[in-house]
Amino acid sequence: MTGHGRDRERRRRTRALLGAGYLVASTAVLGLEAGWLPAVLTVLGVPALLYALAAVIMGRESRAEHRRRAAGEPPSWPAQLPVQAALLLGAKAPGRHARRADEVGELLGRLTLSSGELRWAPRRGDRDRGVGEVTFDRSWSAEVVPLWGPGDQGCLTLTSPVGTAVDIWIRRPVDLRATLAEQVR
């Protein structure tokens, strides 16, 4: 993972811990106002509800990908390409993102593995605004790292032969790692 990726993950972990602290503090206040039973039920219910919602969304994505692969399409994963990386690789960033070299944020899209090449394609709205695809040929080395937290997230770090490294945030990193290992064989 690049320095940009480590900074992003540090910020995400900090926000998650602050959110957990806020939940504990809110529960303590709720416990003082409404009693401890509603507070405990809230503490147990909110995470259970969030987990169930995430499972439904992730399951839907997984079933859609299974149907795509069964129909003969190449394997693909939802992916976010950092704006800085897109600009570095020559992909035009939409709107205000194109005017700043130090832009933070990610462009949503899909990563596809076809004939040994990884290709990131932007979502339809960005494509309509002129954002192009980015292709990584076999000369780029890939490292997949699963990330801590909900949502089955991971970081794909691609490194060019000249040393340029790019982080792409993906879903289902274990599947991507297994698919890349199959391609090497």
PDB file of N, CA and C in Angstrom, residues 24 36 57 70 76 94 97 106 111 151 156 175:
ATOM      1  N   VAL A  24     -21.021   4.733  22.234  1.00  0.00           N
ATOM      2  CA  VAL A  24     -20.930   4.423  23.670  1.00  0.00           C
ATOM      3  C   VAL A  24     -21.418   5.606  24.505  1.00  0.00           C
ATOM      4  N   TRP A  36     -31.451   1.331  31.612  1.00  0.00           N
ATOM      5  CA  TRP A  36     -30.374   0.560  30.996  1.00  0.00           C
ATOM      6  C   TRP A  36     -30.869  -0.481  30.006  1.00  0.00           C
ATOM      7  N   ILE A  57     -26.865  -5.787   0.943  1.00  0.00           N
ATOM      8  CA  ILE A  57     -26.245  -5.055  -0.168  1.00  0.00           C
ATOM      9  C   ILE A  57     -25.100  -5.856  -0.762  1.00  0.00           C
ATOM     10  N   ALA A  70     -21.360 -16.234 -14.989  1.00  0.00           N
ATOM     11  CA  ALA A  70     -22.063 -17.365 -15.609  1.00  0.00           C
ATOM     12  C   ALA A  70     -22.454 -17.053 -17.050  1.00  0.00           C
ATOM     13  N   SER A  76     -15.090  -9.178 -12.546  1.00  0.00           N
ATOM     14  CA  SER A  76     -14.981  -7.747 -12.263  1.00  0.00           C
ATOM     15  C   SER A  76     -15.300  -7.477 -10.806  1.00  0.00           C
ATOM     16  N   PRO A  94     -13.489  14.382 -13.895  1.00  0.00           N
ATOM     17  CA  PRO A  94     -14.637  15.234 -14.223  1.00  0.00           C
ATOM     18  C   PRO A  94     -14.678  16.527 -13.416  1.00  0.00           C
ATOM     19  N   HIS A  97     -12.562  18.338 -10.319  1.00  0.00           N
ATOM     20  CA  HIS A  97     -11.414  17.474 -10.046  1.00  0.00           C
ATOM     21  C   HIS A  97     -10.294  17.685 -11.066  1.00  0.00           C
ATOM     22  N   GLU A 106     -12.007   9.790  -4.626  1.00  0.00           N
ATOM     23  CA  GLU A 106     -11.941   8.657  -5.532  1.00  0.00           C
ATOM     24  C   GLU A 106     -13.014   8.754  -6.601  1.00  0.00           C
ATOM     25  N   LEU A 111     -13.408  -2.592 -11.865  1.00  0.00           N
ATOM     26  CA  LEU A 111     -12.142  -3.174 -12.280  1.00  0.00           C
ATOM     27  C   LEU A 111     -12.432  -4.517 -12.930  1.00  0.00           C
ATOM     28  N   GLY A 151     -17.798  -4.510   5.144  1.00  0.00           N
ATOM     29  CA  GLY A 151     -17.956  -4.273   3.724  1.00  0.00           C
ATOM     30  C   GLY A 151     -17.030  -5.050   2.825  1.00  0.00           C
ATOM     31  N   LEU A 156      -5.914  -2.790  -3.715  1.00  0.00           N
ATOM     32  CA  LEU A 156      -5.089  -3.362  -4.763  1.00  0.00           C
ATOM     33  C   LEU A 156      -4.011  -2.338  -5.084  1.00  0.00           C
ATOM     34  N   ASP A 175     -11.477 -12.688  -3.446  1.00  0.00           N
ATOM     35  CA  ASP A 175     -11.830 -13.158  -4.787  1.00  0.00           C
ATOM     36  C   ASP A 175     -10.844 -12.615  -5.825  1.00  0.00           C
TER      37      ASP A 175
END
